[in-house]
Amino acid sequence: QVQLVESGGGLVQPGGSLRLSCAASGIIFRLYSMGWYRQAPGKQRELVAVEYSSGSTNYADSVKDRFIISRDNAKNTGYLQMSSLKTEDTAVYYCKTWGTRNAYWGQGTQVTVSS
């Protein structure tokens, strides 16, 4: 079975930084696209950043120039580097990976931005 495990969340002050990790097993990670999503209380889950298997990336307007998505295919791990964090970035962050047929989700990691 495919498993995605997020880590790196926590409490950070506004303006601070965090790096989230998504460790994948059960797939050849480099063959899959990978995205980070987030869901705040009472809100819809939204796409934050995506890196397609081709290497192309895209970001939500709300995070562009602050977040960077990347991956280390040798480690089967994806990352989301978050900088200049704002209180509105507070959410549970989820890793998703997908190929042409199947999609898989991690369990989520909480990011709280608060002073």
Short mmCIF file of N, CA and C in Angstrom, two decimals:
data_model
loop_
_atom_site.label_atom_id
_atom_site.label_comp_id
_atom_site.label_asym_id
_atom_site.label_seq_id
_atom_site.Cartn_x
_atom_site.Cartn_y
_atom_site.Cartn_z
N GLN A 1 0.82 -1.20 0.00
CA GLN A 1 0.00 0.00 0.00
C GLN A 1 0.86 1.25 0.00
N VAL A 2 0.32 2.28 -0.61
CA VAL A 2 0.99 3.57 -0.64
C VAL A 2 0.75 4.28 0.68
N GLN A 3 1.78 4.90 1.19
CA GLN A 3 1.67 5.68 2.41
C GLN A 3 2.39 7.00 2.25
N LEU A 4 1.74 8.07 2.67
CA LEU A 4 2.34 9.39 2.72
C LEU A 4 2.28 9.88 4.16
N VAL A 5 3.41 10.33 4.67
CA VAL A 5 3.50 10.78 6.05
C VAL A 5 4.06 12.19 6.07
N GLU A 6 3.23 13.14 6.50
CA GLU A 6 3.68 14.52 6.63
C GLU A 6 4.31 14.75 7.99
N SER A 7 5.23 15.68 8.03
CA SER A 7 5.84 16.10 9.28
C SER A 7 6.34 17.52 9.13
N GLY A 8 6.70 18.13 10.24
CA GLY A 8 7.29 19.46 10.23
C GLY A 8 6.37 20.58 10.65
N GLY A 9 5.11 20.27 10.88
CA GLY A 9 4.20 21.30 11.34
C GLY A 9 4.47 21.70 12.77
N GLY A 10 3.81 22.75 13.20
CA GLY A 10 3.97 23.24 14.55
C GLY A 10 3.50 24.65 14.69
N LEU A 11 3.89 25.26 15.79
CA LEU A 11 3.54 26.64 16.10
C LEU A 11 4.69 27.56 15.74
N VAL A 12 4.38 28.61 15.01
CA VAL A 12 5.39 29.57 14.58
C VAL A 12 4.80 30.97 14.64
N GLN A 13 5.65 31.95 14.89
CA GLN A 13 5.20 33.34 14.94
C GLN A 13 5.03 33.90 13.53
N PRO A 14 4.15 34.89 13.37
CA PRO A 14 4.06 35.56 12.07
C PRO A 14 5.43 36.04 11.61
N GLY A 15 5.69 35.85 10.33
CA GLY A 15 6.98 36.19 9.77
C GLY A 15 8.00 35.07 9.82
N GLY A 16 7.68 34.01 10.54
CA GLY A 16 8.59 32.90 10.67
C GLY A 16 8.52 31.93 9.51
N SER A 17 9.27 30.84 9.64
CA SER A 17 9.39 29.84 8.58
C SER A 17 9.21 28.44 9.13
N LEU A 18 8.72 27.56 8.28
CA LEU A 18 8.63 26.14 8.56
C LEU A 18 8.89 25.39 7.27
N ARG A 19 9.42 24.18 7.41
CA ARG A 19 9.54 23.29 6.27
C ARG A 19 8.76 22.02 6.57
N LEU A 20 7.78 21.74 5.72
CA LEU A 20 7.01 20.52 5.82
C LEU A 20 7.62 19.44 4.95
N SER A 21 7.54 18.20 5.40
CA SER A 21 8.04 17.06 4.65
C SER A 21 6.91 16.09 4.39
N CYS A 22 6.99 15.41 3.27
CA CYS A 22 6.04 14.37 2.89
C CYS A 22 6.83 13.16 2.43
N ALA A 23 6.90 12.16 3.28
CA ALA A 23 7.65 10.95 2.98
C ALA A 23 6.71 9.92 2.37
N ALA A 24 7.04 9.47 1.17
CA ALA A 24 6.20 8.54 0.43
C ALA A 24 6.83 7.16 0.41
N SER A 25 5.99 6.16 0.47
CA SER A 25 6.42 4.78 0.30
C SER A 25 5.39 4.05 -0.54
N GLY A 26 5.84 3.01 -1.22
CA GLY A 26 4.95 2.20 -2.02
C GLY A 26 4.78 2.68 -3.46
N ILE A 27 5.46 3.74 -3.83
CA ILE A 27 5.43 4.25 -5.19
C ILE A 27 6.83 4.67 -5.60
N ILE A 28 7.04 4.74 -6.90
CA ILE A 28 8.24 5.38 -7.42
C ILE A 28 7.90 6.87 -7.51
N PHE A 29 8.33 7.59 -6.51
CA PHE A 29 7.84 8.93 -6.27
C PHE A 29 8.06 9.86 -7.46
N ARG A 30 9.16 9.72 -8.13
CA ARG A 30 9.49 10.61 -9.24
C ARG A 30 8.50 10.52 -10.40
N LEU A 31 7.74 9.44 -10.46
CA LEU A 31 6.77 9.26 -11.52
C LEU A 31 5.42 9.90 -11.21
N TYR A 32 5.27 10.46 -10.04
CA TYR A 32 4.01 11.01 -9.59
C TYR A 32 4.10 12.52 -9.40
N SER A 33 2.99 13.18 -9.67
CA SER A 33 2.85 14.57 -9.28
C SER A 33 2.58 14.65 -7.79
N MET A 34 2.91 15.78 -7.19
CA MET A 34 2.76 15.95 -5.76
C MET A 34 2.25 17.36 -5.47
N GLY A 35 1.29 17.44 -4.59
CA GLY A 35 0.75 18.73 -4.22
C GLY A 35 0.57 18.86 -2.73
N TRP A 36 0.59 20.11 -2.28
CA TRP A 36 0.27 20.44 -0.90
C TRP A 36 -1.06 21.17 -0.87
N TYR A 37 -1.92 20.72 0.00
CA TYR A 37 -3.23 21.32 0.22
C TYR A 37 -3.33 21.75 1.67
N ARG A 38 -4.26 22.64 1.95
CA ARG A 38 -4.50 23.00 3.33
C ARG A 38 -5.99 23.21 3.57
N GLN A 39 -6.38 23.01 4.81
CA GLN A 39 -7.76 23.20 5.20
C GLN A 39 -7.81 23.88 6.56
N ALA A 40 -8.36 25.07 6.58
CA ALA A 40 -8.58 25.81 7.81
C ALA A 40 -9.97 25.48 8.34
N PRO A 41 -10.19 25.67 9.65
CA PRO A 41 -11.51 25.38 10.22
C PRO A 41 -12.63 26.11 9.48
N GLY A 42 -13.66 25.38 9.11
CA GLY A 42 -14.80 25.96 8.43
C GLY A 42 -14.58 26.32 6.98
N LYS A 43 -13.43 25.96 6.43
CA LYS A 43 -13.09 26.31 5.06
C LYS A 43 -12.93 25.07 4.20
N GLN A 44 -13.06 25.27 2.90
CA GLN A 44 -12.80 24.20 1.95
C GLN A 44 -11.31 23.91 1.88
N ARG A 45 -10.98 22.67 1.60
CA ARG A 45 -9.60 22.32 1.34
C ARG A 45 -9.16 22.97 0.02
N GLU A 46 -7.99 23.58 0.02
CA GLU A 46 -7.52 24.28 -1.15
C GLU A 46 -6.10 23.86 -1.52
N LEU A 47 -5.83 23.94 -2.79
CA LEU A 47 -4.49 23.65 -3.29
C LEU A 47 -3.57 24.81 -2.98
N VAL A 48 -2.43 24.50 -2.40
CA VAL A 48 -1.42 25.50 -2.06
C VAL A 48 -0.32 25.55 -3.10
N ALA A 49 0.21 24.39 -3.44
CA ALA A 49 1.32 24.31 -4.38
C ALA A 49 1.32 22.92 -4.99
N VAL A 50 1.79 22.83 -6.21
CA VAL A 50 1.88 21.55 -6.88
C VAL A 50 3.18 21.47 -7.68
N GLU A 51 3.77 20.31 -7.67
CA GLU A 51 4.89 20.02 -8.56
C GLU A 51 4.52 18.76 -9.35
N TYR A 52 4.35 18.94 -10.63
CA TYR A 52 4.01 17.83 -11.49
C TYR A 52 5.23 16.94 -11.72
N SER A 53 4.97 15.72 -12.17
CA SER A 53 6.07 14.80 -12.42
C SER A 53 7.04 15.32 -13.46
N SER A 54 6.56 16.22 -14.32
CA SER A 54 7.42 16.86 -15.31
C SER A 54 8.41 17.84 -14.69
N GLY A 55 8.14 18.26 -13.45
CA GLY A 55 8.95 19.26 -12.79
C GLY A 55 8.33 20.64 -12.77
N SER A 56 7.28 20.85 -13.52
CA SER A 56 6.60 22.14 -13.50
C SER A 56 5.94 22.36 -12.15
N THR A 57 5.90 23.61 -11.72
CA THR A 57 5.30 23.96 -10.43
C THR A 57 4.26 25.05 -10.61
N ASN A 58 3.36 25.11 -9.65
CA ASN A 58 2.36 26.16 -9.62
C ASN A 58 1.99 26.43 -8.18
N TYR A 59 1.62 27.68 -7.90
CA TYR A 59 1.30 28.10 -6.54
C TYR A 59 0.01 28.89 -6.51
N ALA A 60 -0.70 28.75 -5.40
CA ALA A 60 -1.82 29.64 -5.17
C ALA A 60 -1.31 31.07 -5.04
N ASP A 61 -2.11 32.02 -5.52
CA ASP A 61 -1.69 33.42 -5.46
C ASP A 61 -1.38 33.87 -4.03
N SER A 62 -2.08 33.30 -3.07
CA SER A 62 -1.91 33.71 -1.68
C SER A 62 -0.56 33.32 -1.10
N VAL A 63 0.14 32.39 -1.72
CA VAL A 63 1.42 31.92 -1.17
C VAL A 63 2.59 32.13 -2.11
N LYS A 64 2.34 32.55 -3.32
CA LYS A 64 3.44 32.73 -4.26
C LYS A 64 4.45 33.73 -3.72
N ASP A 65 5.71 33.47 -3.97
CA ASP A 65 6.85 34.26 -3.49
C ASP A 65 7.13 34.07 -2.01
N ARG A 66 6.33 33.24 -1.33
CA ARG A 66 6.59 32.92 0.07
C ARG A 66 6.86 31.44 0.29
N PHE A 67 6.20 30.59 -0.47
CA PHE A 67 6.33 29.14 -0.33
C PHE A 67 7.08 28.57 -1.52
N ILE A 68 7.83 27.51 -1.29
CA ILE A 68 8.53 26.80 -2.36
C ILE A 68 8.28 25.31 -2.20
N ILE A 69 7.78 24.69 -3.26
CA ILE A 69 7.60 23.25 -3.27
C ILE A 69 8.82 22.61 -3.93
N SER A 70 9.25 21.49 -3.40
CA SER A 70 10.40 20.80 -3.95
C SER A 70 10.30 19.32 -3.61
N ARG A 71 11.21 18.56 -4.18
CA ARG A 71 11.20 17.13 -3.90
C ARG A 71 12.60 16.56 -4.03
N ASP A 72 12.85 15.51 -3.27
CA ASP A 72 14.08 14.74 -3.36
C ASP A 72 13.65 13.34 -3.74
N ASN A 73 13.70 13.04 -5.03
CA ASN A 73 13.19 11.77 -5.51
C ASN A 73 14.01 10.58 -5.00
N ALA A 74 15.30 10.79 -4.75
CA ALA A 74 16.12 9.72 -4.21
C ALA A 74 15.67 9.31 -2.81
N LYS A 75 15.06 10.24 -2.08
CA LYS A 75 14.54 9.96 -0.75
C LYS A 75 13.04 9.74 -0.73
N ASN A 76 12.40 9.78 -1.89
CA ASN A 76 10.94 9.65 -1.98
C ASN A 76 10.24 10.63 -1.05
N THR A 77 10.74 11.85 -1.02
CA THR A 77 10.22 12.85 -0.10
C THR A 77 9.97 14.18 -0.80
N GLY A 78 8.83 14.76 -0.52
CA GLY A 78 8.51 16.09 -0.98
C GLY A 78 8.55 17.08 0.16
N TYR A 79 8.71 18.36 -0.19
CA TYR A 79 8.86 19.40 0.81
C TYR A 79 8.02 20.62 0.45
N LEU A 80 7.64 21.34 1.46
CA LEU A 80 7.07 22.66 1.29
C LEU A 80 7.78 23.60 2.24
N GLN A 81 8.62 24.46 1.69
CA GLN A 81 9.31 25.47 2.48
C GLN A 81 8.41 26.70 2.56
N MET A 82 8.05 27.08 3.76
CA MET A 82 7.13 28.19 3.99
C MET A 82 7.87 29.30 4.72
N SER A 83 7.84 30.49 4.15
CA SER A 83 8.50 31.65 4.73
C SER A 83 7.50 32.79 4.85
N SER A 84 7.87 33.79 5.63
CA SER A 84 7.02 34.97 5.83
C SER A 84 5.59 34.56 6.18
N LEU A 85 5.48 33.66 7.11
CA LEU A 85 4.17 33.08 7.44
C LEU A 85 3.24 34.12 8.03
N LYS A 86 1.98 33.98 7.68
CA LYS A 86 0.92 34.86 8.14
C LYS A 86 -0.09 34.06 8.95
N THR A 87 -0.85 34.75 9.79
CA THR A 87 -1.85 34.05 10.59
C THR A 87 -2.85 33.31 9.71
N GLU A 88 -3.14 33.86 8.55
CA GLU A 88 -4.09 33.20 7.65
C GLU A 88 -3.54 31.94 7.00
N ASP A 89 -2.26 31.64 7.20
CA ASP A 89 -1.71 30.37 6.75
C ASP A 89 -2.03 29.23 7.71
N THR A 90 -2.60 29.54 8.85
CA THR A 90 -2.95 28.51 9.82
C THR A 90 -3.94 27.52 9.22
N ALA A 91 -3.59 26.24 9.25
CA ALA A 91 -4.42 25.21 8.66
C ALA A 91 -3.77 23.85 8.91
N VAL A 92 -4.51 22.80 8.61
CA VAL A 92 -3.91 21.48 8.49
C VAL A 92 -3.43 21.35 7.06
N TYR A 93 -2.18 20.98 6.89
CA TYR A 93 -1.57 20.84 5.58
C TYR A 93 -1.47 19.37 5.22
N TYR A 94 -1.90 19.06 4.01
CA TYR A 94 -1.94 17.70 3.52
C TYR A 94 -1.08 17.54 2.28
N CYS A 95 -0.38 16.45 2.21
CA CYS A 95 0.34 16.06 1.02
C CYS A 95 -0.53 15.12 0.19
N LYS A 96 -0.52 15.32 -1.11
CA LYS A 96 -1.22 14.45 -2.04
C LYS A 96 -0.29 14.09 -3.18
N THR A 97 -0.34 12.85 -3.58
CA THR A 97 0.41 12.44 -4.76
C THR A 97 -0.52 11.67 -5.68
N TRP A 98 -0.29 11.81 -6.98
CA TRP A 98 -1.17 11.15 -7.92
C TRP A 98 -0.45 10.84 -9.22
N GLY A 99 -0.91 9.78 -9.83
CA GLY A 99 -0.49 9.43 -11.17
C GLY A 99 -1.65 9.57 -12.12
N THR A 100 -1.65 8.77 -13.15
CA THR A 100 -2.72 8.86 -14.15
C THR A 100 -4.02 8.22 -13.68
N ARG A 101 -3.92 7.38 -12.65
CA ARG A 101 -5.09 6.60 -12.25
C ARG A 101 -5.46 6.77 -10.78
N ASN A 102 -4.48 6.80 -9.91
CA ASN A 102 -4.71 6.79 -8.47
C ASN A 102 -4.19 8.06 -7.81
N ALA A 103 -4.82 8.40 -6.71
CA ALA A 103 -4.38 9.52 -5.88
C ALA A 103 -4.32 9.07 -4.43
N TYR A 104 -3.37 9.63 -3.69
CA TYR A 104 -3.16 9.25 -2.30
C TYR A 104 -2.97 10.49 -1.45
N TRP A 105 -3.47 10.41 -0.23
CA TRP A 105 -3.39 11.52 0.71
C TRP A 105 -2.63 11.12 1.97
N GLY A 106 -1.90 12.06 2.52
CA GLY A 106 -1.32 11.89 3.84
C GLY A 106 -2.32 12.24 4.92
N GLN A 107 -1.90 12.10 6.16
CA GLN A 107 -2.80 12.30 7.30
C GLN A 107 -2.91 13.76 7.72
N GLY A 108 -2.03 14.59 7.25
CA GLY A 108 -2.05 16.01 7.57
C GLY A 108 -1.14 16.36 8.73
N THR A 109 -0.67 17.60 8.71
CA THR A 109 0.12 18.13 9.81
C THR A 109 -0.35 19.56 10.09
N GLN A 110 -0.49 19.88 11.36
CA GLN A 110 -1.04 21.17 11.77
C GLN A 110 0.03 22.24 11.72
N VAL A 111 -0.30 23.35 11.07
CA VAL A 111 0.53 24.55 11.09
C VAL A 111 -0.28 25.66 11.74
N THR A 112 0.25 26.22 12.80
CA THR A 112 -0.41 27.31 13.50
C THR A 112 0.53 28.51 13.52
N VAL A 113 0.07 29.61 12.96
CA VAL A 113 0.84 30.85 12.92
C VAL A 113 0.17 31.83 13.88
N SER A 114 0.85 32.13 14.96
CA SER A 114 0.26 32.95 16.00
C SER A 114 1.36 33.59 16.83
N SER A 115 1.10 34.80 17.30
CA SER A 115 2.01 35.47 18.21
C SER A 115 1.67 35.18 19.66
#
